[in-house]
Coordinates of C-alpha atoms and ligand atoms in Angstrom, one line a residue:
M1 CA 27.8 31.8 -0.2
A2 CA 27.1 33.4 3.2
K3 CA 27.5 29.9 4.8
I4 CA 30.9 29.3 3.2
L5 CA 32.2 32.6 4.3
F6 CA 30.9 31.7 7.8
L7 CA 32.8 28.5 7.8
V8 CA 36.1 30.0 7.0
A9 CA 35.6 33.0 9.1
S10 CA 34.2 31.2 12.1
L11 CA 37.1 28.8 12.2
L12 CA 39.6 31.6 12.0
I13 CA 37.9 33.5 14.8
F14 CA 37.6 30.3 16.9
S15 CA 41.3 29.9 16.6
N16 CA 41.9 33.3 18.1
I17 CA 40.3 32.4 21.3
F18 CA 42.9 29.8 22.1
V19 CA 46.3 31.1 22.7
A20 CA 48.5 28.1 22.5
Y21 CA 51.5 27.2 20.4
S22 CA 51.5 27.1 16.7
A23 CA 50.6 23.5 15.9
F24 CA 49.1 23.7 12.5
P25 CA 50.1 25.5 9.3
P26 CA 48.1 28.7 8.9
S27 CA 46.9 27.6 5.5
L28 CA 45.2 24.5 6.8
I29 CA 41.6 25.8 6.5
V30 CA 42.2 27.5 3.1
D31 CA 43.8 24.2 1.8
I32 CA 40.7 22.3 2.9
A33 CA 38.4 24.8 1.3
K34 CA 40.4 24.5 -1.9
I35 CA 40.2 20.7 -1.9
L36 CA 36.4 21.0 -1.5
L37 CA 36.1 23.6 -4.2
D38 CA 37.9 21.3 -6.7
N39 CA 36.5 17.9 -5.6
Y40 CA 33.2 18.1 -3.8
C41 CA 30.4 16.5 -5.8
S42 CA 27.9 19.3 -5.6
P43 CA 29.7 22.4 -6.8
E44 CA 26.5 24.4 -6.6
K45 CA 27.0 24.3 -2.8
M46 CA 30.4 25.8 -3.2
V47 CA 29.3 29.1 -4.6
G48 CA 31.2 31.8 -2.8
M49 CA 34.0 29.6 -1.6
Q50 CA 36.6 31.2 -3.9
Q51 CA 35.9 34.6 -2.4
A52 CA 36.0 33.2 1.0
I53 CA 39.4 31.6 0.3
D54 CA 40.8 34.9 -1.1
A55 CA 39.6 36.7 2.0
A56 CA 40.9 34.1 4.4
S57 CA 44.3 34.0 2.7
T58 CA 45.1 37.5 3.8
N59 CA 44.5 36.5 7.4
T60 CA 47.7 35.2 8.9
E61 CA 46.3 34.2 12.3
I62 CA 47.6 30.9 13.5
L63 CA 45.3 28.1 14.4
S64 CA 45.8 27.4 18.1
I65 CA 43.9 24.3 19.0
P66 CA 46.5 22.3 20.8
D67 CA 46.0 18.7 19.7
P68 CA 45.4 17.4 16.2
E69 CA 42.5 15.1 17.1
T70 CA 40.5 18.0 18.5
M71 CA 41.4 20.0 15.5
A72 CA 40.2 17.3 13.1
N73 CA 36.9 17.1 15.1
V74 CA 36.4 20.8 15.0
L75 CA 37.1 21.0 11.3
T76 CA 34.8 18.0 10.6
A77 CA 31.9 19.6 12.6
G78 CA 32.5 22.9 10.8
V79 CA 32.6 21.5 7.3
Q80 CA 29.7 19.1 7.9
S81 CA 27.4 21.8 9.2
T82 CA 28.4 24.4 6.7
I83 CA 28.0 22.2 3.6
N84 CA 25.3 20.2 5.3
D85 CA 26.8 16.9 4.3
P86 CA 27.5 14.3 7.0
R87 CA 29.8 12.3 4.6
L88 CA 32.5 14.9 4.8
K89 CA 35.2 14.1 7.4
I90 CA 38.6 15.5 8.3
T91 CA 40.9 13.1 10.1
H92 CA 44.4 13.3 11.4
E93 CA 46.2 10.1 10.4
P94 CA 50.0 10.2 10.6
E95 CA 50.1 6.5 9.8
Y96 CA 47.8 6.5 6.8
S97 CA 48.9 5.0 3.6
P98 CA 46.4 5.1 0.7
V99 CA 45.0 1.7 -0.2
V100 CA 45.8 0.7 -3.7
A101 CA 42.8 -0.8 -5.5
P102 CA 43.4 -4.5 -5.2
Q103 CA 44.3 -6.1 -8.5
M104 CA 42.7 -9.4 -9.3
P105 CA 45.6 -11.7 -8.6
P106 CA 46.4 -14.3 -11.2
L107 CA 45.2 -17.1 -9.0
P108 CA 45.2 -20.7 -10.0
P109 CA 41.6 -21.9 -10.6
E110 CA 41.2 -23.8 -7.4
Q111 CA 42.1 -20.7 -5.4
L112 CA 39.9 -18.5 -7.5
I113 CA 37.0 -20.8 -6.8
A114 CA 37.7 -20.6 -3.1
V115 CA 37.8 -16.8 -3.2
L116 CA 34.5 -16.7 -5.1
Q117 CA 32.9 -19.1 -2.7
S118 CA 33.9 -17.1 0.3
S119 CA 32.7 -13.8 -1.1
I120 CA 29.5 -15.0 -2.7
K121 CA 26.9 -17.0 -0.9
L122 CA 24.4 -19.0 -2.7
D123 CA 21.5 -21.2 -1.7
I124 CA 18.3 -22.6 -3.1
L125 CA 15.5 -22.2 -0.5
D126 CA 12.2 -24.0 -0.3
G127 CA 9.8 -23.2 -3.1
N128 CA 12.7 -23.0 -5.5
I129 CA 13.6 -19.5 -4.2
G130 CA 17.2 -18.5 -5.1
Y131 CA 19.3 -16.8 -2.4
L132 CA 22.3 -14.8 -3.5
R133 CA 24.5 -12.8 -1.1
I134 CA 27.2 -10.6 -2.6
D135 CA 29.2 -8.4 -0.2
H136 CA 31.3 -6.6 -2.8
I137 CA 30.2 -5.5 -6.3
L138 CA 32.9 -6.5 -8.7
A139 CA 34.1 -4.1 -11.4
E140 CA 33.0 -5.1 -14.9
D141 CA 36.5 -6.1 -16.1
V142 CA 37.1 -8.3 -13.1
A143 CA 33.7 -9.9 -13.5
E144 CA 34.5 -10.5 -17.2
K145 CA 37.8 -12.1 -16.3
I146 CA 36.2 -14.7 -14.1
G147 CA 32.9 -14.7 -16.0
A148 CA 33.0 -18.3 -16.9
L149 CA 33.6 -19.4 -13.3
L150 CA 30.8 -17.0 -12.0
L151 CA 28.4 -18.6 -14.5
E152 CA 29.3 -22.1 -13.6
L153 CA 29.5 -21.7 -9.8
V154 CA 26.8 -19.1 -9.2
W155 CA 24.7 -17.8 -11.9
N156 CA 23.6 -21.0 -13.7
K157 CA 22.3 -22.3 -10.3
I158 CA 20.3 -19.2 -9.7
L159 CA 18.8 -19.0 -13.2
P160 CA 16.3 -21.9 -12.9
T161 CA 14.8 -20.6 -9.6
T162 CA 11.3 -19.1 -9.7
A163 CA 12.1 -16.1 -7.4
L164 CA 15.3 -14.5 -6.0
I165 CA 16.3 -13.1 -2.7
F166 CA 19.3 -10.8 -3.3
D167 CA 21.0 -10.2 0.0
M168 CA 22.8 -6.8 0.0
R169 CA 22.6 -6.3 3.8
H170 CA 26.4 -6.6 4.0
T171 CA 27.3 -5.0 0.6
S172 CA 29.3 -1.9 1.5
S173 CA 31.8 -1.7 -1.3
G174 CA 31.9 -2.0 -5.0
D175 CA 33.0 -0.6 -8.3
I176 CA 30.8 1.7 -10.2
T177 CA 31.4 -0.2 -13.5
G178 CA 29.6 -3.1 -11.8
I179 CA 26.2 -1.4 -11.7
P180 CA 25.2 -1.8 -15.4
Y181 CA 25.9 -5.5 -15.7
I182 CA 24.2 -6.4 -12.4
V183 CA 21.1 -4.4 -13.3
S184 CA 21.1 -5.9 -16.8
Y185 CA 20.8 -9.5 -15.6
F186 CA 17.4 -8.5 -14.1
T187 CA 16.1 -6.5 -17.1
D188 CA 15.4 -7.2 -20.8
A189 CA 18.1 -6.9 -23.5
E190 CA 15.9 -4.4 -25.3
P191 CA 15.1 -1.6 -24.9
L192 CA 18.2 -0.3 -23.2
I193 CA 17.5 1.4 -20.0
H194 CA 19.2 4.6 -18.7
I195 CA 20.1 3.5 -15.2
D196 CA 22.0 6.4 -13.7
S197 CA 23.8 9.7 -14.4
V198 CA 26.9 10.1 -12.4
Y199 CA 28.5 13.5 -12.2
D200 CA 32.2 13.4 -11.5
R201 CA 33.5 16.6 -10.0
P202 CA 37.2 16.4 -10.5
S203 CA 36.8 15.8 -14.2
N204 CA 33.6 18.0 -14.3
T205 CA 31.9 15.4 -16.5
T206 CA 28.7 13.4 -16.3
K207 CA 28.6 9.8 -17.3
E208 CA 25.4 8.0 -18.2
L209 CA 25.1 4.4 -17.1
W210 CA 23.0 2.2 -19.5
S211 CA 21.8 -1.3 -19.3
M212 CA 23.8 -3.8 -21.5
S213 CA 22.4 -5.5 -24.6
T214 CA 24.8 -8.4 -24.4
L215 CA 25.8 -10.3 -21.3
L216 CA 27.6 -13.5 -20.6
G217 CA 25.1 -16.2 -19.9
E218 CA 21.3 -15.8 -19.6
R219 CA 19.3 -13.0 -18.0
Y220 CA 17.1 -13.6 -15.0
G221 CA 14.5 -11.7 -17.0
T222 CA 11.7 -9.5 -15.9
D223 CA 8.9 -11.8 -14.8
K224 CA 10.3 -13.6 -11.8
P225 CA 10.0 -11.7 -8.5
I226 CA 13.1 -10.3 -6.8
V227 CA 13.4 -9.2 -3.2
I228 CA 16.5 -7.3 -2.2
L229 CA 17.5 -7.3 1.4
T230 CA 19.1 -4.2 2.9
S231 CA 20.5 -2.9 6.1
R232 CA 21.8 0.3 7.4
N233 CA 25.2 -1.0 6.3
T234 CA 24.2 -1.3 2.6
N235 CA 26.4 1.4 1.2
G236 CA 27.5 3.2 -1.9
I237 CA 27.5 1.3 -5.2
A238 CA 25.1 -1.3 -3.6
E239 CA 22.7 1.5 -2.8
D240 CA 22.8 2.5 -6.4
V241 CA 21.8 -1.0 -7.6
V242 CA 19.1 -1.2 -4.9
Y243 CA 17.6 2.2 -5.8
C244 CA 17.8 1.5 -9.5
L245 CA 16.0 -1.9 -9.4
Q246 CA 13.5 -0.5 -6.9
H247 CA 12.5 2.4 -9.1
L248 CA 12.5 0.3 -12.3
K249 CA 9.9 -1.6 -10.2
R250 CA 12.0 -4.7 -10.8
A251 CA 12.6 -5.5 -7.1
T252 CA 11.0 -5.1 -3.8
V253 CA 13.3 -3.8 -1.1
V254 CA 13.0 -5.3 2.3
G255 CA 15.0 -4.4 5.4
E256 CA 16.4 -1.2 6.8
K257 CA 17.0 2.2 5.2
T258 CA 20.4 2.1 3.6
A259 CA 23.5 4.1 4.7
G260 CA 23.1 7.1 2.3
G261 CA 26.7 6.9 1.1
S262 CA 28.1 8.0 -2.2
V263 CA 29.0 6.4 -5.6
K264 CA 32.6 7.7 -5.1
I265 CA 34.3 8.8 -1.9
D266 CA 38.0 9.9 -2.0
K267 CA 40.3 10.5 0.9
I268 CA 42.5 13.4 0.0
R269 CA 45.6 14.6 1.9
V270 CA 45.5 18.2 2.9
A271 CA 48.7 19.7 1.5
D272 CA 51.7 18.0 3.2
T273 CA 50.0 17.7 6.6
D274 CA 48.8 14.5 8.3
F275 CA 45.2 15.7 7.9
Y276 CA 43.0 14.0 5.3
I277 CA 39.6 15.0 4.1
T278 CA 37.1 12.4 3.0
V279 CA 35.0 13.8 0.2
P280 CA 32.3 12.5 -2.0
T281 CA 33.7 13.4 -5.4
A282 CA 30.9 12.1 -7.6
K283 CA 27.1 12.3 -7.4
S284 CA 24.4 9.9 -8.7
V285 CA 21.1 11.2 -10.1
N286 CA 18.6 8.6 -11.0
P287 CA 16.9 9.4 -14.4
I288 CA 13.5 7.9 -13.3
T289 CA 13.1 9.9 -10.1
G290 CA 15.4 12.8 -10.9
A291 CA 16.6 12.3 -7.3
T292 CA 19.3 10.4 -5.5
W293 CA 19.7 7.9 -2.7
E294 CA 22.8 9.7 -1.5
V295 CA 22.9 11.0 2.0
K296 CA 19.3 10.1 2.7
G297 CA 19.6 6.4 1.8
V298 CA 17.1 4.1 0.0
T299 CA 13.9 3.6 1.9
P300 CA 12.7 0.0 1.7
N301 CA 9.3 -0.9 0.3
V302 CA 8.9 -3.0 3.5
E303 CA 10.8 -1.7 6.4
V304 CA 11.9 -4.3 9.0
N305 CA 15.0 -4.9 11.1
A306 CA 17.9 -6.3 9.0
E307 CA 17.8 -9.6 11.0
D308 CA 14.1 -10.1 10.1
A309 CA 14.5 -9.2 6.4
L310 CA 15.1 -12.7 5.1
A311 CA 12.1 -14.2 6.8
T312 CA 9.9 -11.3 5.6
A313 CA 11.2 -11.8 2.1
I314 CA 10.3 -15.4 2.1
K315 CA 6.8 -14.6 3.3
I316 CA 6.4 -12.0 0.6
L317 CA 7.6 -14.5 -2.1
N318 CA 5.3 -17.2 -0.8
I319 CA 2.2 -14.9 -1.0
R320 CA 3.4 -13.8 -4.5
A321 CA 3.6 -17.4 -5.6
Q322 CA -0.1 -17.8 -4.6
V323 CA -1.3 -14.7 -6.3
P324 CA -2.0 -16.1 -9.8
A325 CA -4.1 -19.0 -8.4
I326 CA -6.0 -16.6 -6.1
I327 CA -6.8 -14.1 -8.8
E328 CA -7.8 -16.7 -11.3
G329 CA -9.9 -18.5 -8.6
A330 CA -11.6 -15.2 -7.8
A331 CA -12.3 -14.6 -11.5
N332 CA -13.8 -18.1 -11.8
L333 CA -16.0 -17.7 -8.7
I334 CA -17.4 -14.4 -10.1
T335 CA -18.1 -16.0 -13.5
E336 CA -20.0 -18.9 -11.8
K337 CA -21.7 -17.2 -8.9
Y338 CA -22.2 -13.5 -9.5
A339 CA -25.8 -12.5 -9.6
F340 CA -25.4 -10.5 -12.9
E341 CA -24.0 -13.0 -15.4
A342 CA -22.8 -10.7 -18.2
A343 CA -21.3 -8.2 -15.8
G344 CA -19.6 -11.1 -13.9
D345 CA -18.0 -12.4 -17.1
E346 CA -16.7 -8.9 -17.9
V347 CA -15.3 -8.4 -14.4
A348 CA -13.6 -11.8 -14.5
E349 CA -12.0 -11.0 -17.8
K350 CA -10.7 -7.7 -16.7
L351 CA -9.3 -9.2 -13.5
K352 CA -7.3 -11.7 -15.5
V353 CA -6.0 -8.8 -17.7
L354 CA -4.8 -7.0 -14.5
L355 CA -3.1 -10.2 -13.4
A356 CA -1.4 -10.7 -16.7
T357 CA -0.2 -7.1 -16.9
G358 CA 1.5 -7.3 -13.6
A359 CA -0.9 -5.3 -11.5
Y360 CA -0.5 -7.8 -8.6
N361 CA 3.3 -8.2 -8.9
T362 CA 4.0 -5.8 -6.0
V363 CA 1.7 -7.4 -3.5
N364 CA 3.7 -7.9 -0.2
S365 CA 1.2 -9.6 2.1
K366 CA -2.1 -11.4 2.2
A367 CA -3.7 -8.2 3.6
E368 CA -2.4 -6.1 0.7
L369 CA -3.6 -8.7 -1.8
E370 CA -7.1 -8.6 -0.2
T371 CA -7.3 -4.9 -0.2
K372 CA -6.2 -4.5 -3.8
L373 CA -8.5 -7.3 -5.0
S374 CA -11.4 -5.7 -3.2
A375 CA -10.7 -2.3 -4.6
D376 CA -10.3 -3.8 -8.1
L377 CA -13.6 -5.8 -7.8
K378 CA -15.4 -2.7 -6.7
S379 CA -14.1 -0.5 -9.4
L380 CA -14.5 -3.1 -12.2
S381 CA -18.1 -4.1 -11.2
G382 CA -19.4 -0.9 -9.5
D383 CA -20.9 -3.3 -7.0
K384 CA -20.1 -2.5 -3.4
G385 CA -21.1 -6.0 -2.3
L386 CA -18.5 -7.7 -4.5
K387 CA -15.3 -7.7 -2.4
T388 CA -12.9 -9.8 -0.3
T389 CA -14.1 -10.6 3.2
S390 CA -12.9 -12.3 6.3
N391 CA -14.4 -15.6 7.0
I392 CA -15.3 -15.0 10.6
P393 CA -17.8 -17.8 11.5
A394 CA -21.2 -16.5 12.5
L395 CA -21.6 -16.4 16.2
P396 CA -23.4 -19.4 17.6
P397 CA -27.0 -18.7 18.5
M398 CA -27.3 -17.2 21.9
N399 CA -29.6 -18.7 24.5
Y400 CA -31.5 -15.5 25.2
T401 CA -34.0 -15.4 28.0
P402 CA -37.3 -13.7 27.2
E403 CA -36.2 -10.7 29.3
M404 CA -33.0 -10.4 27.3
F405 CA -35.0 -10.5 24.0
I406 CA -37.2 -7.7 25.3
E407 CA -34.1 -5.6 26.1
L408 CA -32.6 -6.4 22.7
I409 CA -35.7 -5.5 20.9
K410 CA -36.1 -2.2 22.8
V411 CA -32.7 -1.1 21.7
S412 CA -33.1 -2.3 18.1
F413 CA -36.4 -0.6 17.4
H414 CA -37.4 3.0 18.1
T415 CA -41.1 3.9 18.1
D416 CA -43.0 7.1 18.8
V417 CA -46.4 8.6 18.2
F418 CA -46.3 12.2 16.9
E419 CA -49.1 14.7 16.9
N420 CA -52.1 13.9 14.6
N421 CA -51.6 10.3 15.7
I422 CA -48.7 9.7 13.3
G423 CA -46.6 6.6 14.1
Y424 CA -42.9 6.5 13.9
L425 CA -40.9 3.2 13.5
R426 CA -37.2 3.1 13.1
F427 CA -34.9 0.0 12.9
D428 CA -31.4 -0.2 11.5
M429 CA -31.1 -3.8 10.4
F430 CA -33.3 -6.5 8.9
G431 CA -33.3 -9.8 10.8
D432 CA -33.5 -13.4 9.5
F433 CA -37.0 -14.7 9.0
E434 CA -36.5 -17.8 11.2
E435 CA -35.0 -15.7 14.0
V436 CA -37.7 -13.0 13.7
K437 CA -40.5 -15.6 13.6
A438 CA -39.3 -17.1 16.9
I439 CA -39.7 -13.8 18.6
A440 CA -42.5 -12.3 16.5
Q441 CA -44.9 -12.2 19.5
I442 CA -42.4 -10.2 21.6
I443 CA -41.8 -7.7 18.7
V444 CA -45.5 -7.3 18.2
E445 CA -46.1 -6.7 21.9
H446 CA -43.2 -4.4 22.5
V447 CA -42.9 -2.6 19.2
W448 CA -45.6 -3.1 16.7
N449 CA -48.5 -2.6 19.0
K450 CA -47.2 0.9 19.9
V451 CA -47.6 2.1 16.3
V452 CA -50.2 -0.1 14.7
N453 CA -53.2 2.0 15.8
T454 CA -51.9 5.2 14.3
D455 CA -53.5 7.0 11.3
A456 CA -50.3 7.1 9.2
M457 CA -46.8 5.9 9.7
I458 CA -43.2 7.1 9.1
I459 CA -40.8 4.2 8.7
D460 CA -37.3 5.5 9.2
L461 CA -34.7 3.5 7.2
R462 CA -32.1 6.2 7.0
N463 CA -29.6 4.2 9.1
N464 CA -30.7 0.8 7.9
V465 CA -27.8 -1.1 6.5
G466 CA -29.7 -4.1 5.4
G467 CA -29.3 -7.7 6.6
P468 CA -31.0 -10.9 5.4
T469 CA -33.8 -10.5 2.9
T470 CA -35.7 -13.5 4.2
A471 CA -38.0 -11.5 6.4
I472 CA -39.0 -8.9 3.7
S473 CA -42.1 -10.7 2.5
G474 CA -43.4 -10.9 6.1
F475 CA -42.6 -7.2 6.9
C476 CA -44.2 -6.0 3.6
S477 CA -47.3 -8.1 4.3
Y478 CA -48.2 -5.9 7.3
F479 CA -48.8 -3.1 4.9
F480 CA -51.1 -5.0 2.6
D481 CA -54.4 -6.8 3.3
A482 CA -54.9 -10.4 4.1
D483 CA -57.4 -11.2 1.3
T484 CA -55.3 -10.2 -1.7
K485 CA -52.1 -12.0 -2.4
I486 CA -49.6 -9.7 -4.0
L487 CA -46.4 -10.5 -5.9
L488 CA -43.7 -8.3 -4.4
D489 CA -40.6 -9.3 -6.4
K490 CA -38.9 -12.1 -8.2
L491 CA -35.5 -13.1 -7.0
H492 CA -33.1 -14.7 -9.4
D493 CA -30.5 -17.0 -7.7
R494 CA -27.5 -17.3 -10.0
P495 CA -25.7 -20.4 -8.5
S496 CA -28.9 -22.5 -8.7
G497 CA -30.3 -20.8 -11.8
T498 CA -33.7 -20.6 -10.1
T499 CA -36.1 -17.8 -9.6
K500 CA -38.1 -17.4 -6.4
E501 CA -41.3 -15.3 -6.2
L502 CA -41.8 -13.2 -3.2
W503 CA -45.5 -13.0 -2.2
T504 CA -47.3 -11.4 0.7
L505 CA -48.1 -13.8 3.5
P506 CA -51.7 -14.8 4.3
E507 CA -51.0 -15.2 8.0
L508 CA -49.2 -12.9 10.3
T509 CA -48.6 -12.5 14.0
G510 CA -50.5 -9.5 15.4
T511 CA -52.6 -6.9 13.5
R512 CA -51.9 -5.7 9.9
Y513 CA -51.5 -2.0 9.1
G514 CA -53.4 -2.7 5.9
T515 CA -53.4 -0.8 2.6
K516 CA -55.6 2.1 3.6
K517 CA -53.4 4.2 5.9
S518 CA -50.6 6.4 4.4
L519 CA -46.9 5.5 4.7
I520 CA -43.8 7.5 4.3
I521 CA -40.4 5.8 4.2
L522 CA -37.3 7.8 5.0
T523 CA -34.1 7.0 3.2
S524 CA -30.5 8.2 3.0
G525 CA -27.4 7.2 1.0
A526 CA -26.7 4.8 3.8
T527 CA -29.9 2.8 3.3
A528 CA -28.6 -0.4 1.9
G529 CA -29.3 -4.0 0.9
A530 CA -32.4 -5.6 2.3
A531 CA -33.6 -2.1 3.3
E532 CA -33.4 -1.0 -0.4
E533 CA -35.2 -4.1 -1.5
F534 CA -38.0 -3.1 0.9
V535 CA -38.1 0.5 -0.2
Y536 CA -38.0 -0.6 -3.9
I537 CA -41.0 -3.0 -3.4
M538 CA -43.0 -0.5 -1.5
K539 CA -42.3 2.2 -4.1
R540 CA -43.1 0.0 -7.0
R541 CA -46.3 -1.2 -5.5
G542 CA -47.3 2.4 -4.9
R543 CA -47.7 1.6 -1.2
A544 CA -45.4 4.3 0.3
M545 CA -44.1 7.8 -0.4
I546 CA -40.3 7.8 -0.3
V547 CA -38.7 10.9 1.3
G548 CA -35.0 11.5 1.7
E549 CA -31.9 10.7 -0.4
P550 CA -31.3 8.1 -3.1
T551 CA -30.4 4.8 -1.4
S552 CA -27.0 3.3 -1.4
G553 CA -27.3 1.2 -4.5
S554 CA -25.7 -1.8 -3.0
S555 CA -26.9 -5.4 -3.7
H556 CA -28.7 -8.3 -2.2
P557 CA -26.7 -9.8 0.7
A558 CA -23.6 -11.5 -0.6
E559 CA -22.6 -15.1 0.0
T560 CA -19.1 -15.9 1.2
F561 CA -16.9 -18.2 -0.9
R562 CA -13.4 -19.5 -0.3
V563 CA -11.2 -18.8 -3.2
G564 CA -9.7 -22.1 -4.3
D565 CA -8.0 -23.7 -1.3
S566 CA -6.5 -20.3 -0.2
D567 CA -7.3 -18.4 2.9
V568 CA -8.9 -15.6 0.9
F569 CA -12.6 -15.3 0.9
L570 CA -14.9 -13.4 -1.5
A571 CA -18.3 -11.9 -0.8
V572 CA -20.3 -12.4 -4.0
P573 CA -23.9 -11.2 -4.4
T574 CA -25.6 -14.2 -5.9
V575 CA -29.2 -13.0 -6.1
H576 CA -30.8 -10.1 -8.0
S577 CA -34.2 -8.5 -8.1
D578 CA -36.5 -8.9 -11.1
N579 CA -35.0 -6.9 -13.9
T580 CA -37.0 -8.2 -16.8
A581 CA -38.7 -4.8 -17.1
G582 CA -35.5 -2.7 -16.6
P583 CA -32.9 -2.4 -13.8
A584 CA -34.1 -2.7 -10.2
W585 CA -32.3 -0.9 -7.5
E586 CA -28.9 -2.7 -7.4
G587 CA -26.0 -0.5 -8.2
T588 CA -28.3 2.5 -8.7
G589 CA -30.3 2.8 -5.5
V590 CA -34.0 3.8 -5.2
T591 CA -34.8 7.4 -6.0
P592 CA -37.1 9.1 -3.5
H593 CA -40.4 10.8 -4.5
I594 CA -39.4 13.8 -2.5
P595 CA -35.6 14.3 -2.5
V596 CA -34.4 16.1 0.6
A597 CA -31.2 15.8 2.7
A598 CA -31.4 12.8 5.1
E599 CA -31.3 15.2 8.2
A600 CA -34.4 17.0 6.8
A601 CA -36.3 13.9 5.8
L602 CA -38.2 13.4 9.1
G603 CA -39.2 17.1 9.3
T604 CA -40.4 16.9 5.7
A605 CA -42.4 13.7 6.4
K606 CA -44.1 15.2 9.5
A607 CA -45.0 18.4 7.6
I608 CA -46.6 16.4 4.8
F609 CA -48.7 14.4 7.2
N610 CA -49.5 17.4 9.5
K611 CA -50.7 19.4 6.5
H612 CA -52.9 16.5 5.5
F613 CA -54.3 15.5 8.9
G614 CA -54.2 19.0 10.4
G615 CA -56.3 20.3 7.5
Q616 CA -58.9 17.6 8.1
K617 CA -59.7 18.8 11.6
Ligands
NAG701 C1 32.0 22.4 -15.7 O1 31.9 22.3 -17.1 C2 30.9 23.3 -17.6 C3 30.8 23.1 -19.1 O2 30.7 21.8 -19.4 C4 31.3 24.7 -17.2 O3 30.3 25.6 -17.6 C5 31.5 24.8 -15.7 O4 32.0 26.0 -15.4 C6 32.5 23.7 -15.2 N1 32.5 23.8 -13.8 C7 33.5 23.8 -13.1 C8 33.3 23.9 -11.6 O5 34.7 23.7 -13.6

């Protein structure tokens, strides 16, 4: 209310500053205010206007801005900022004659066809994608009159396509009665959908728009993907159609944010002057969102420049066309390869249900598909190792010189000898057996020999993220004796259906630590994969005390598979530890003997050893 008073008052005061000749009727501002009061689509913003008008009416000051254009601009700025609506405009147009809504002329059929062909563009693109561009949304009665022709020339050609690009980048006019029938061609006959509620201010009534149960011709239905192209020129009724189909989740909108117009804009003459005020007289409220696209426009799902929208839409539809094969391919791979058979079957089944229920219908790019598939696999399986992955080929083996190896090993391993001759060994990744074997002598010299002669050892795996499991037997063997062969684990390989036994090795490079000296292994929630397998074996064999946090609960290293002939790759754990006597560590992690926070684990381990060895002295 204060704002409205301010509008009227400030304009009146403004007029006092200029002392010119009387160019405008004194009632101009009051007349504009009255028009707004009776016609502006959001009457709640008009509270107080009536009092303002009454107050202003007693003021007989003459507006003294000398030229009408300036006056129109001043009034426009005042009205826009006061009501905070950029759609309001005051113009001075002595030549203006109101446009009469064009009647559909009784054209002979050939001419009607020509008119339709020039206002509707139609194409069938590669991949059986329909392309339909409509620049004006016809009123329902007009569309009905020429319905048979529309069907024959346009719609029946679009119907057999497998996807549709609906180009509304140039649609800036239309009739409100056209909204329900356009939307209805892309929805089901039942149940009827409440599309829009339009409040009309002059009549002070609200009209609900509903989808239609009967239509001429067939519906496009709800299964085939639709992309709507938009630009900043997509305006009014077209925006309503876009917003509605977007929020019904029936179409993906690609392009620019739309104009933010109105369902109904009227141009009203101010009394008998040459001034006109352009006013939105009706307001759309979408029943799904409870909000409107007016003023702020429709924000596309994928925002690109209008000129790039078509190419983007084609890309989106191409990836959507591949989605079913990729999801089914992924499900099949999991059924065939995943380490845990029963769990794999269940994941594959649920994945297919997600596909069938449309969970992948809104994917807009390969990257989005991969992200969603990965997230679904993780949540369905609970296995962090089962996911999409890039297929970056492994780096070719480097030709390291012995000096380079030594440097590499120095940064990969940390060793120390603490008081009471307690050794400390930290490494953050397991290596492949063949690679490690080749440089075993260097590791022994530069790492192992620094800690092998200690009285007890702390192995720090708190930051160890895993790696290949091929070197685990070898590494474990250093902590057992040469004369007794010990079965460490049985690894079941799903794709081949074989089980491999992991035994300690009889021969090793360098000296063994043996079974007699105490070991503590430090763990954290980040300890994963091969590191967990090592912790699990050492705990199960009673060879080490575990101090720290439960380990990650990941899985044996995954293998990478291409999904069908797509460019999507899946990482699938194919091997699992012996679970004949109950679950191993996969998915659940290894529980430490002494649970402490990862940061406190080293201190705890040292204290345990110091108490033991210090007490002996
Ligand atoms: C509009 O109609 C409602 C009743 O339907 C009435 O309460 C309200 O005052 C009317 N508003 C205006 C601005 O006439």
